[in-house]
Every structure is written in C-alpha cells, then in structure tokens.
C-alpha positions as protocol buffer text, in pm:
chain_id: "A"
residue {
  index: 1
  type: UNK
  ca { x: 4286 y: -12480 z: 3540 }
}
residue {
  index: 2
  type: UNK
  ca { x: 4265 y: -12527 z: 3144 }
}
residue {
  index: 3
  type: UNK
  ca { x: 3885 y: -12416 z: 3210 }
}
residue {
  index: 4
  type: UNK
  ca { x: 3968 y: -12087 z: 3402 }
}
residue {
  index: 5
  type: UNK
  ca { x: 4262 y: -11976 z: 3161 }
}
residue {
  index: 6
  type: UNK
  ca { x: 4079 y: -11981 z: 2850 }
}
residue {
  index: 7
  type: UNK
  ca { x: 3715 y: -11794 z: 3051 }
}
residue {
  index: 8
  type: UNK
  ca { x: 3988 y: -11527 z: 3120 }
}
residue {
  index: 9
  type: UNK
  ca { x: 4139 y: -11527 z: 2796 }
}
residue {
  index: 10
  type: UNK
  ca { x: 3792 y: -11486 z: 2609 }
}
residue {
  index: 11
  type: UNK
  ca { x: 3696 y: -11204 z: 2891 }
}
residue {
  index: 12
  type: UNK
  ca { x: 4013 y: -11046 z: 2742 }
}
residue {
  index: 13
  type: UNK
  ca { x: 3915 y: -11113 z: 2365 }
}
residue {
  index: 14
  type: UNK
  ca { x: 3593 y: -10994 z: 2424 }
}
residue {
  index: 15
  type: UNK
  ca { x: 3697 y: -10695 z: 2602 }
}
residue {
  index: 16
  type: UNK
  ca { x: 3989 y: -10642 z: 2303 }
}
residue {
  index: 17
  type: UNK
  ca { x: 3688 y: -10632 z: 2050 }
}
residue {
  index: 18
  type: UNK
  ca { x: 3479 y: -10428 z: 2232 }
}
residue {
  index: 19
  type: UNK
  ca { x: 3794 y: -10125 z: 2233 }
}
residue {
  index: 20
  type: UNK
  ca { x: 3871 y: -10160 z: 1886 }
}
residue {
  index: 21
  type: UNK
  ca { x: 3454 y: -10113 z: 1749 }
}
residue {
  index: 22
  type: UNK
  ca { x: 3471 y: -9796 z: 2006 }
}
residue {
  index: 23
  type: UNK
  ca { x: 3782 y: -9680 z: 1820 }
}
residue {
  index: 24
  type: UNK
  ca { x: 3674 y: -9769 z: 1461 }
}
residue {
  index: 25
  type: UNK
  ca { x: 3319 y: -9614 z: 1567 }
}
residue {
  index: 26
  type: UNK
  ca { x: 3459 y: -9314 z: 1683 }
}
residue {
  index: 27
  type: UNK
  ca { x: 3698 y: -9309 z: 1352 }
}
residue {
  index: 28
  type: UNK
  ca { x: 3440 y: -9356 z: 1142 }
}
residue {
  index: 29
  type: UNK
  ca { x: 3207 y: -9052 z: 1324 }
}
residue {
  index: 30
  type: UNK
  ca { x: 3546 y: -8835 z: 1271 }
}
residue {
  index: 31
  type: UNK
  ca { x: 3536 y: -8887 z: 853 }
}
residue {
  index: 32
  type: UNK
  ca { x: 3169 y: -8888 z: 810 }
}
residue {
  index: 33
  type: UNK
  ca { x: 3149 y: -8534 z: 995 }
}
residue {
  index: 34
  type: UNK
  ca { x: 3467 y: -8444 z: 749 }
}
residue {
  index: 35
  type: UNK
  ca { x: 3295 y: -8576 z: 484 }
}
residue {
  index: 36
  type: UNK
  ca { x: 3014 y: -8349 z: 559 }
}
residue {
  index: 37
  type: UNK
  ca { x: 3156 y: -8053 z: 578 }
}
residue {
  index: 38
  type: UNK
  ca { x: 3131 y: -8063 z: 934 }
}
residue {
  index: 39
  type: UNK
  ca { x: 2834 y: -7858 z: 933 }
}
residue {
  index: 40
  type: UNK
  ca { x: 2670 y: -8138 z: 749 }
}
residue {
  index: 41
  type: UNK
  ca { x: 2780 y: -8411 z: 840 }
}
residue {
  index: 42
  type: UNK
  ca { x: 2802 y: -8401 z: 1227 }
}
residue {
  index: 43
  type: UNK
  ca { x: 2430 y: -8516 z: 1272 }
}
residue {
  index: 44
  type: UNK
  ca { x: 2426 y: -8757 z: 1057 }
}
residue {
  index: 45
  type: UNK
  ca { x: 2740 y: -8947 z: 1164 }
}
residue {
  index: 46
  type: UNK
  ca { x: 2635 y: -8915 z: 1516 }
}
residue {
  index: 47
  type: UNK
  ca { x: 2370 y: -9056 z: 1460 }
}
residue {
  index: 48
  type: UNK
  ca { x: 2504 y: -9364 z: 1203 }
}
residue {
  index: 49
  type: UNK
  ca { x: 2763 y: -9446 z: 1501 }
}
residue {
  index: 50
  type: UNK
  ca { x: 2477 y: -9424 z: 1751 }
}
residue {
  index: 51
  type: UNK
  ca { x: 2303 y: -9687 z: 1597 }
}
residue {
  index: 52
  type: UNK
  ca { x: 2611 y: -9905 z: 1571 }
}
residue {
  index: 53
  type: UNK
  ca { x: 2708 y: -9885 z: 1958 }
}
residue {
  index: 54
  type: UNK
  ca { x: 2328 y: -9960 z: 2043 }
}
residue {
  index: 55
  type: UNK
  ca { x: 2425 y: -10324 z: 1861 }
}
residue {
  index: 56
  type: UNK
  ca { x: 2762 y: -10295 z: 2034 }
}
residue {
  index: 57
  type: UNK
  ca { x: 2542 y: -10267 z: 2374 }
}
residue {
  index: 58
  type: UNK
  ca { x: 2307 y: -10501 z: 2307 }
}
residue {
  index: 59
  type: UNK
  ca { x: 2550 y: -10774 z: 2251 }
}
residue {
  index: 60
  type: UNK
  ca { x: 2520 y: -10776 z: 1865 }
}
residue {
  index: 61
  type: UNK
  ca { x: 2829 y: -10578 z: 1764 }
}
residue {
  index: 62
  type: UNK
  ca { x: 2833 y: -10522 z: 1353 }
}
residue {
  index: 63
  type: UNK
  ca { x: 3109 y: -10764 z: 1183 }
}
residue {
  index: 64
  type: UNK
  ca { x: 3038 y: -10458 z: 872 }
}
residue {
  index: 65
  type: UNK
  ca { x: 3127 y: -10153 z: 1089 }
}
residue {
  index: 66
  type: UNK
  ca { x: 3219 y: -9945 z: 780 }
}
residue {
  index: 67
  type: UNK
  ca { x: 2926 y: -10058 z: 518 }
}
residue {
  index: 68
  type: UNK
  ca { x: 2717 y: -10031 z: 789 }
}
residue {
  index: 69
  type: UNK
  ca { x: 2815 y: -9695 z: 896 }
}
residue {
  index: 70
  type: UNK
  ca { x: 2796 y: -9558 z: 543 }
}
residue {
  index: 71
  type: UNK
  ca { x: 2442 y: -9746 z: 473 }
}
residue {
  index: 72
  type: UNK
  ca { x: 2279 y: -9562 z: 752 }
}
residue {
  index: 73
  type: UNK
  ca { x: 2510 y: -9214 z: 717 }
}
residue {
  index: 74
  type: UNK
  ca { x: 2341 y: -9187 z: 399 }
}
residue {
  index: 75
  type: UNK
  ca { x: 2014 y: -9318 z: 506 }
}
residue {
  index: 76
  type: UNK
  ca { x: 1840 y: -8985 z: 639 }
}
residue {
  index: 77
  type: UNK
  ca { x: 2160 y: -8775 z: 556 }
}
residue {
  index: 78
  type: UNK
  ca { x: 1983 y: -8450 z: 433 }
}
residue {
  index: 79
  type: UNK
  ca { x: 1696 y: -8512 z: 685 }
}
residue {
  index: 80
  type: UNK
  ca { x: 1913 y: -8503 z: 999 }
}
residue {
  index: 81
  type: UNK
  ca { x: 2122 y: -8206 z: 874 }
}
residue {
  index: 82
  type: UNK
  ca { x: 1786 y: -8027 z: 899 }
}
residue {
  index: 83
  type: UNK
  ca { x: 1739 y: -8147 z: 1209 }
}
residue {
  index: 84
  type: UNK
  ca { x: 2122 y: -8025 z: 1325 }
}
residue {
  index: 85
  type: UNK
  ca { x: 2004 y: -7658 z: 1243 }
}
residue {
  index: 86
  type: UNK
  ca { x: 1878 y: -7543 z: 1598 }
}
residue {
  index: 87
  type: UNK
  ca { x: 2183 y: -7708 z: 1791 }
}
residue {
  index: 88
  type: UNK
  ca { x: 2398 y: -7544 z: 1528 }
}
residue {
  index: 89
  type: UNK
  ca { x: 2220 y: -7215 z: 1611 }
}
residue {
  index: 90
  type: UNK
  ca { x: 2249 y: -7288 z: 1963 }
}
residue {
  index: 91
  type: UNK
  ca { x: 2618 y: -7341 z: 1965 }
}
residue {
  index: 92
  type: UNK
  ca { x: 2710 y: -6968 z: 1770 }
}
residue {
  index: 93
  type: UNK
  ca { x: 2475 y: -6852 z: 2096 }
}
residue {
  index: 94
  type: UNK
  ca { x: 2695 y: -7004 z: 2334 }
}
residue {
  index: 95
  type: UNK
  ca { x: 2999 y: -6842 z: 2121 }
}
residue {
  index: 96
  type: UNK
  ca { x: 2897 y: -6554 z: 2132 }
}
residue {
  index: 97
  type: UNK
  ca { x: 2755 y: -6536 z: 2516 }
}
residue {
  index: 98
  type: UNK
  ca { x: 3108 y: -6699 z: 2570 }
}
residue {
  index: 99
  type: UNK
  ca { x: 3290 y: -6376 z: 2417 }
}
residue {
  index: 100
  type: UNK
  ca { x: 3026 y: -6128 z: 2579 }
}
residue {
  index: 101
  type: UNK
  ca { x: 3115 y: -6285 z: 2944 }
}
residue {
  index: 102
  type: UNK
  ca { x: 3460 y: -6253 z: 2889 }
}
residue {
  index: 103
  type: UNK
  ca { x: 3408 y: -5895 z: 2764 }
}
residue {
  index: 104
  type: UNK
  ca { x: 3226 y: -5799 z: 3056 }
}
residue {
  index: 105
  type: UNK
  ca { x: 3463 y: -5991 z: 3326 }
}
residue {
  index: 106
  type: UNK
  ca { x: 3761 y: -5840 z: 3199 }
}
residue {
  index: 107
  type: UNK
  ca { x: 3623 y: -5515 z: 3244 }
}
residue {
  index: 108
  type: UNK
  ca { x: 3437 y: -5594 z: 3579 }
}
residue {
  index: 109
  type: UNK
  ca { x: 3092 y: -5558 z: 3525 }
}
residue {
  index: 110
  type: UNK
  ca { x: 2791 y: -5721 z: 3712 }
}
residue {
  index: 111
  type: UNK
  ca { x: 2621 y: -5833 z: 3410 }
}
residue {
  index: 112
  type: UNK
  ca { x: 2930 y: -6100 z: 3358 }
}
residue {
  index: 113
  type: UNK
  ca { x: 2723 y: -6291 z: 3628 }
}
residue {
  index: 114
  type: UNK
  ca { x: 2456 y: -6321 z: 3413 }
}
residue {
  index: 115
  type: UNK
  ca { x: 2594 y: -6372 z: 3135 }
}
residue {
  index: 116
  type: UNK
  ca { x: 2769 y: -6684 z: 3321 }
}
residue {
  index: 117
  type: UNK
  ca { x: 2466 y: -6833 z: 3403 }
}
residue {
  index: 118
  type: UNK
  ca { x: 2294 y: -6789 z: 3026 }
}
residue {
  index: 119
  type: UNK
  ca { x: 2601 y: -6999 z: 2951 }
}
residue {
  index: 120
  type: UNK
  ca { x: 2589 y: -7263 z: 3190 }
}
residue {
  index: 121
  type: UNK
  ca { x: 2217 y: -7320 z: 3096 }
}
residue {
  index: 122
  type: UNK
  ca { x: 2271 y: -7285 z: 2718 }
}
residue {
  index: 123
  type: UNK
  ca { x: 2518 y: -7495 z: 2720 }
}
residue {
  index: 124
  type: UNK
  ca { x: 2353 y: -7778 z: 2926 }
}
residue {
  index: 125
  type: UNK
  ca { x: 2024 y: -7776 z: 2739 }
}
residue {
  index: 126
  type: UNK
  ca { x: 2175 y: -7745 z: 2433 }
}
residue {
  index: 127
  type: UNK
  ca { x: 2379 y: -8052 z: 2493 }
}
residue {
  index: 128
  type: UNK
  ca { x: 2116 y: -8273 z: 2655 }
}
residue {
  index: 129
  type: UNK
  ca { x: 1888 y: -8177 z: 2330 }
}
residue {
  index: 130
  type: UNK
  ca { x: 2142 y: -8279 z: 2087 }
}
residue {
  index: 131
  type: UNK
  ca { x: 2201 y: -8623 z: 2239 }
}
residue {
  index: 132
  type: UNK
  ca { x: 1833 y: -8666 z: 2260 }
}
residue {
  index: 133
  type: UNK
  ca { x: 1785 y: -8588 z: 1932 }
}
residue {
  index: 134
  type: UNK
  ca { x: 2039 y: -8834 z: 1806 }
}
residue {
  index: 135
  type: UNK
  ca { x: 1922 y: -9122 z: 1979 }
}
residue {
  index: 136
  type: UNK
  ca { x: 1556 y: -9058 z: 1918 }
}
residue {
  index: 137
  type: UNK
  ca { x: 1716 y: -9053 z: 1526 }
}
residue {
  index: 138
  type: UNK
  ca { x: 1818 y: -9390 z: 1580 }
}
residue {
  index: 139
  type: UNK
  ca { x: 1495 y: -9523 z: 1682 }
}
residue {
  index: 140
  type: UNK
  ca { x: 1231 y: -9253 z: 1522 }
}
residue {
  index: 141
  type: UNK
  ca { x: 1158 y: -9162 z: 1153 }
}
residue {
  index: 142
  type: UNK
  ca { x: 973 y: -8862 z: 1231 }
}
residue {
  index: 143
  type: UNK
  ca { x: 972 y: -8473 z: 1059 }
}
residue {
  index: 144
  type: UNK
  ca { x: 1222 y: -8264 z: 1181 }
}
residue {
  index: 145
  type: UNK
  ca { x: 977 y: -8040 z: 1412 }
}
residue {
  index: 146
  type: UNK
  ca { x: 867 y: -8346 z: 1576 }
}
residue {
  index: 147
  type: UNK
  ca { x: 1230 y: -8455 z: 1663 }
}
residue {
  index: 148
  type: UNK
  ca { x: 1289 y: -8129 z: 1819 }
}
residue {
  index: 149
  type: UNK
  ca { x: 962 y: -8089 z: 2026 }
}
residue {
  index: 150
  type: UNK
  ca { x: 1068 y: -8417 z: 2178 }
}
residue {
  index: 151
  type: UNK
  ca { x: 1464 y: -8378 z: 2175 }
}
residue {
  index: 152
  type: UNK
  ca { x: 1420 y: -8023 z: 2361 }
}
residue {
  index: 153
  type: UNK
  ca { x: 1121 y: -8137 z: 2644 }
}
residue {
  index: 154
  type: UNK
  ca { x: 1274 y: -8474 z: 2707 }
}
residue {
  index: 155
  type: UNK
  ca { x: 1563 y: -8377 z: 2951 }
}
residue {
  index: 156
  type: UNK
  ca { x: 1299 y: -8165 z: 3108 }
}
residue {
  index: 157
  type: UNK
  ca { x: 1062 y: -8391 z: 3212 }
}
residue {
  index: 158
  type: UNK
  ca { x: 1307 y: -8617 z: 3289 }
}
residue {
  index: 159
  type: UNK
  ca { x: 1506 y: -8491 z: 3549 }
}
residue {
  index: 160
  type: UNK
  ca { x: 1664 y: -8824 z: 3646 }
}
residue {
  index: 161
  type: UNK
  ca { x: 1760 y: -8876 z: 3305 }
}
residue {
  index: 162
  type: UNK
  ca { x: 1921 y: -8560 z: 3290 }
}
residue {
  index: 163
  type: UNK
  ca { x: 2090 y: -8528 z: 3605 }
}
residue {
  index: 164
  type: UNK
  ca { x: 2243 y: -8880 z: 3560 }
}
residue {
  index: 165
  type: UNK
  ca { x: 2362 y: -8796 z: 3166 }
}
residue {
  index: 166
  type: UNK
  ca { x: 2524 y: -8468 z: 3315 }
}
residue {
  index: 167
  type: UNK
  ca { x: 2710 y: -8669 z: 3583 }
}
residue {
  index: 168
  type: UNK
  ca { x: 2786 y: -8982 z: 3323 }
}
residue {
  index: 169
  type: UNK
  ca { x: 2967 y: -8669 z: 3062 }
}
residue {
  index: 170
  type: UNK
  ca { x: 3084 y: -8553 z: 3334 }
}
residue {
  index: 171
  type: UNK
  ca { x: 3274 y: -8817 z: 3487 }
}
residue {
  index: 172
  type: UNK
  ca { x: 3327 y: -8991 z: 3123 }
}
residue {
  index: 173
  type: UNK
  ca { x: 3561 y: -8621 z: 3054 }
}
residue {
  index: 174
  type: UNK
  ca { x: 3712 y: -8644 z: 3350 }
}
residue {
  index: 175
  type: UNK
  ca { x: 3836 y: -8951 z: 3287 }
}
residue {
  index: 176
  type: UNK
  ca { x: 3913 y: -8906 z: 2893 }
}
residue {
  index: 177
  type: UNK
  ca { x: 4123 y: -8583 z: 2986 }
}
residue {
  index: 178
  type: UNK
  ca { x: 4322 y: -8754 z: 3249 }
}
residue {
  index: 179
  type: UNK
  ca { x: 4468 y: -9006 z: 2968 }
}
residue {
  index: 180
  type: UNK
  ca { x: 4434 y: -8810 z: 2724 }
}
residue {
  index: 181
  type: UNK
  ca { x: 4570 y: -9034 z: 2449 }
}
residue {
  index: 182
  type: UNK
  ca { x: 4169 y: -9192 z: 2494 }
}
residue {
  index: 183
  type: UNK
  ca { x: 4089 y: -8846 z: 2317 }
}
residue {
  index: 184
  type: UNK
  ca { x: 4135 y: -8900 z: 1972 }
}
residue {
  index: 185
  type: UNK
  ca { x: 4047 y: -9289 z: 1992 }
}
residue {
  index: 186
  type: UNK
  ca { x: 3710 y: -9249 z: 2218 }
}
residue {
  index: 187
  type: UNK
  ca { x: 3661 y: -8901 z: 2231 }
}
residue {
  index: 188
  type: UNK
  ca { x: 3294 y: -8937 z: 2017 }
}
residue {
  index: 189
  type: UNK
  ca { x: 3219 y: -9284 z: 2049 }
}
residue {
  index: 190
  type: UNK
  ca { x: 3273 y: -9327 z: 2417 }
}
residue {
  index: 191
  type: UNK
  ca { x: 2994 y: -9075 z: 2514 }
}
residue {
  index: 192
  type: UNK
  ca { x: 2708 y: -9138 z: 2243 }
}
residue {
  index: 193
  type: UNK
  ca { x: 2762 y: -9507 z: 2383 }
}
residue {
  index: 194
  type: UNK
  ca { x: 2668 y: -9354 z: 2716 }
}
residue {
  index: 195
  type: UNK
  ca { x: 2418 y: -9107 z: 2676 }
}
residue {
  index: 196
  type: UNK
  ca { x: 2217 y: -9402 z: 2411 }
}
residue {
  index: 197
  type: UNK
  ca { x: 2247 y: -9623 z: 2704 }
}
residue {
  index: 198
  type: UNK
  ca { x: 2089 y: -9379 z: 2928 }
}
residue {
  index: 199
  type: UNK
  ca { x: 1829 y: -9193 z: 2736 }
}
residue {
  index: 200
  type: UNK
  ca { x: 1720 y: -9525 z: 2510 }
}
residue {
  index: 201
  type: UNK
  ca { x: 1655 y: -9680 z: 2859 }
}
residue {
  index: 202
  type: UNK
  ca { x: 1406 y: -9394 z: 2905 }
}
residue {
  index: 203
  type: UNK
  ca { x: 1255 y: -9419 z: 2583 }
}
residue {
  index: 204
  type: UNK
  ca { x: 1195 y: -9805 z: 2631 }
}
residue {
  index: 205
  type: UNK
  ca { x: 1034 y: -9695 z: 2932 }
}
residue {
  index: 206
  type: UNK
  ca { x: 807 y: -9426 z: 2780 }
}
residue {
  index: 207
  type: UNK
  ca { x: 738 y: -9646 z: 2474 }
}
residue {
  index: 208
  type: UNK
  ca { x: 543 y: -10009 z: 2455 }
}
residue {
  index: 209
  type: UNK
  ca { x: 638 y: -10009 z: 2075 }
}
residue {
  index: 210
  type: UNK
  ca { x: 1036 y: -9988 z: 2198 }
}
residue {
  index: 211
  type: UNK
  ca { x: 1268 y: -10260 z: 2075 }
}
residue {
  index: 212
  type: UNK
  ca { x: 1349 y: -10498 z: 2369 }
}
residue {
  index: 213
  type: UNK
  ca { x: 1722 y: -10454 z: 2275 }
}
residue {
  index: 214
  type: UNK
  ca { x: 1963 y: -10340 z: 1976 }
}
residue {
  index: 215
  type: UNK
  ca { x: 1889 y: -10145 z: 1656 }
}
residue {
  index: 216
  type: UNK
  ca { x: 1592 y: -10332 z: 1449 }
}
residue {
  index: 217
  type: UNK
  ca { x: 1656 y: -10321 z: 1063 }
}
residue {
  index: 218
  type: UNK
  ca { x: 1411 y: -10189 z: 836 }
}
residue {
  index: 219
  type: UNK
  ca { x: 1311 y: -10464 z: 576 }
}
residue {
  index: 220
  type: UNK
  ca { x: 1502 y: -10217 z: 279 }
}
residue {
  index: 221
  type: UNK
  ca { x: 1803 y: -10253 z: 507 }
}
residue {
  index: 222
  type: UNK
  ca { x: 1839 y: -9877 z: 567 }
}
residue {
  index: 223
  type: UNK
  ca { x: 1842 y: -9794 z: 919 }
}
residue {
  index: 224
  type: UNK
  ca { x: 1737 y: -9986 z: 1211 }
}
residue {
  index: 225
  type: UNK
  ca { x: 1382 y: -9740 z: 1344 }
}
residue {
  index: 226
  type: UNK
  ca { x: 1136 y: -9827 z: 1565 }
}
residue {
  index: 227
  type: UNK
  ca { x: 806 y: -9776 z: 1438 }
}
residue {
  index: 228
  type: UNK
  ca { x: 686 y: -9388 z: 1388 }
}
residue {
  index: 229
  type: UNK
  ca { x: 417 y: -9372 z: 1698 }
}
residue {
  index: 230
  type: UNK
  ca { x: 584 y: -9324 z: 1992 }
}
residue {
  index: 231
  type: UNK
  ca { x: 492 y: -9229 z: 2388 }
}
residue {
  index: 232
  type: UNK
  ca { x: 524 y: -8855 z: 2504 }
}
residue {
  index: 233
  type: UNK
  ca { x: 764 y: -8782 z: 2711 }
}
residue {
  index: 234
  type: UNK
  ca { x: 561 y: -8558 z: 2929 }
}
C-alpha cells in the first residue's frame, strides 16, 4: 500500500514539475520578446524556450531554466532576428488582407471571397514556417537563407506533418481558450512544446546526423545544435 501511495505521489511531483517549467518557460519567452522590443526579440526567445522544452521532452528538464534561457537567447540573438524578417513581413500581409476582407464584406463585394481565402492560406503557411524555422534554430546553425528555404518547403512536403501540427494548434487553442486562465501561464510554451515534438520527430526522420533525444550542447556551452549538414526535406 506504502509502495502504491508514494508511485502516485511521485506521478504527482513529477507532473507538478513538469507545469511549473511550462509556466516559467512560457514566462521567460514573455520577457525575452519584451526585452527585445518585441520585434526583436520574439525569434530569439522562441527559439531559447524551444530548446529548453526539447530537454523538458526528452526527460532532461534544465534545473537552470533562467541562465539557461538567457545563455542561448543571446546565443544567435541578432542572427535569428534576421531570420524573423519574412514572418514579420508575412504577418503586416495578413493585417492588411485582414482589413481589405473586411472592407470588401462590409460593402458586399465578391472579391471578399478571395480575399478570405489569401488569408486562410497566409495565415497557415506563415504559421507552419515560423514554427519550422524555430525548431530547425534549435537544432541547425545555418545562414539565414538556408533556414528559410527549409522552414518555408518543409510543411509542404510534409503533408502529414502539417496536417497533424494544424490539428495539434488547433485542438491545443481550443482547449487553452476554454480555461482561459492557461492563457497567460501556457499560452507560448504549451504550443512550441507541441509543434518541436512534432516537426523534430520529422527532422530525426529526415536526418541520420539527428540527436537521438534532447538538445546536445555545444562544447562552448552556447546552444545545444546538431551538426550544420542536414537531410532535405524534399
């Protein structure tokens, strides 16, 4: 009985840690893209708290979540707001395309059809792309051009991959939304833990040189990379 109480009681300590590193992750993503002026800093923290719920999924949580976090934040910082610029580009599309379709389905015209659809792909690629990007950041050290040739024909060729990360966000929002108090605790961390389940899983699969599990360290201590050749996703 003494046996079964405390494999419970560690399934609920284990559980307990597992919350709080998705709510300090997701904390710490929140005041690294602050501290980056947003515009900044929203690649860069994305992709620091990527790398620390890829230990959190592999069973190797960080006991350093915030010297971590900062170590590889500043790591590639100015590389990976370079790489932010076409999402960021992206996004004022879909802003705009968003104000044109209401425009045009206020006043009734045909063309808000269209316009629904540009959004609905714009969107969707756009968003697939990012989180590609980010976790082939946390794996990759590659130029910027590189990361965006591979980030942008990735969900693409991968239709599985795709069509399970839309229904995983999906669901994930759904869910978030519903208690919506998980918003400003999980509301980052909860889906880059996702999608970096889903898309590293393809990338071990594309690439013999892929970690067997977790974030590797560099030997300078910077950022945990796989090594710069990698499979094509095509």
């Amino acid at each position: 009985m003494d046996d079964y109480a405390i494999g419970w009681a560690g399934k609920v300590m284990h559980w307990l840690r597992f919350a709080i590193a998705l709510v300090m992750i997701n904390l710490l993503f929140i005041a690294g893209t602050l501290a980056g002026l947003i515009v900044l800093g929203v690649f860069p923290a994305a992709t620091a708290a990527a790398i620390l719920l890829g230990r959190l999924r592999a069973g190797q949580p960080s006991d350093r979540l915030v010297r971590d976090f900062i170590t590889a934040y500043r790591a590639q910082f100015w590389h990976l707001a370079v790489v932010a610029i076409p999402f960021q580009l992206a996004t004022v599309l879909v802003f705009l395309d968003l104000v044109a379709f209401q425009t045009t389905a206020v006043a009734g015209s045909p063309v808000s059809a269209v316009l629904l659809v540009l959004l609905v792909v714009v969107s969707v690629g756009t968003l697939l792309a990012a989180f590609s990007a980010i976790v082939i950041c946390t794996r990759y050290r590659d130029s910027a051009r590189s990361i965006w040739r591979y980030a942008f024909v990735l969900p693409f060729v991968s239709p599985l991959l795709s069509l399970s990360l839309i229904l995983a966000l999906g669901a994930l929002t759904l869910a978030l939304f519903q208690f919506g108090v998980l918003v400003p605790l999980i509301g980052a961390s909860a889906p880059l833990f996702v999608a970096g389940w889903l898309i590293d899983h393809r990338l071990a699969a594309l690439d013999a040189a892929h970690p067997a599990h977790g974030a590797v360290r560099n030997e300078d201590g910077a950022l945990s990379l796989a090594p710069s050749r990698r499979a094509s996703p095509a």
